[in-house]
C-alpha cells in the first residue's frame, strides 16, 4: 500500500508537467497563428 501511494505521488507531478507543457505549447501555437 505504501509503495502504491508513493508511486501515485511520483506519477501525478509528471502528468501535471506534461499537461502544463501541452497547454504552454498550445498557447504558443495560438500566439504564432495570431501573428
mmCIF file of C-alpha atoms in Angstrom:
data_model
loop_
_atom_site.group_PDB
_atom_site.id
_atom_site.type_symbol
_atom_site.label_atom_id
_atom_site.label_comp_id
_atom_site.label_asym_id
_atom_site.label_seq_id
_atom_site.Cartn_x
_atom_site.Cartn_y
_atom_site.Cartn_z
ATOM 1 C CA UNK A 1 0.000 0.000 0.000
ATOM 2 C CA UNK A 2 2.775 2.432 0.932
ATOM 3 C CA UNK A 3 4.606 1.705 -2.321
ATOM 4 C CA UNK A 4 1.435 2.339 -4.322
ATOM 5 C CA UNK A 5 0.902 5.666 -2.565
ATOM 6 C CA UNK A 6 4.452 6.789 -3.304
ATOM 7 C CA UNK A 7 4.033 5.670 -6.922
ATOM 8 C CA UNK A 8 0.860 7.738 -7.329
ATOM 9 C CA UNK A 9 2.562 10.793 -5.857
ATOM 10 C CA UNK A 10 5.557 10.419 -8.174
ATOM 11 C CA UNK A 11 3.380 9.859 -11.258
ATOM 12 C CA UNK A 12 0.999 12.759 -10.622
ATOM 13 C CA UNK A 13 3.543 15.622 -10.855
ATOM 14 C CA UNK A 14 4.978 14.322 -14.134
ATOM 15 C CA UNK A 15 1.487 14.031 -15.611
ATOM 16 C CA UNK A 16 0.801 17.574 -14.435
ATOM 17 C CA UNK A 17 4.065 18.694 -16.030
ATOM 18 C CA UNK A 18 3.048 17.033 -19.302
ATOM 19 C CA UNK A 19 -0.306 18.795 -19.147
ATOM 20 C CA UNK A 20 1.315 22.161 -18.425
ATOM 21 C CA UNK A 21 3.761 21.681 -21.280
ATOM 22 C CA UNK A 22 0.906 20.825 -23.654
ATOM 23 C CA UNK A 23 -1.024 23.923 -22.569
ATOM 24 C CA UNK A 24 2.095 26.053 -22.995
ATOM 25 C CA UNK A 25 2.701 24.669 -26.488
ATOM 26 C CA UNK A 26 -0.939 25.287 -27.406
ATOM 27 C CA UNK A 27 -0.847 28.924 -26.297
ATOM 28 C CA UNK A 28 2.461 29.384 -28.140
ATOM 29 C CA UNK A 29 0.873 27.909 -31.281
ATOM 30 C CA UNK A 30 -2.088 30.280 -30.912
ATOM 31 C CA UNK A 31 0.261 33.237 -30.493
ATOM 32 C CA UNK A 32 2.162 32.278 -33.643
ATOM 33 C CA UNK A 33 -1.111 31.852 -35.573
ATOM 34 C CA UNK A 34 -2.364 35.279 -34.480
ATOM 35 C CA UNK A 35 0.909 36.890 -35.532
#
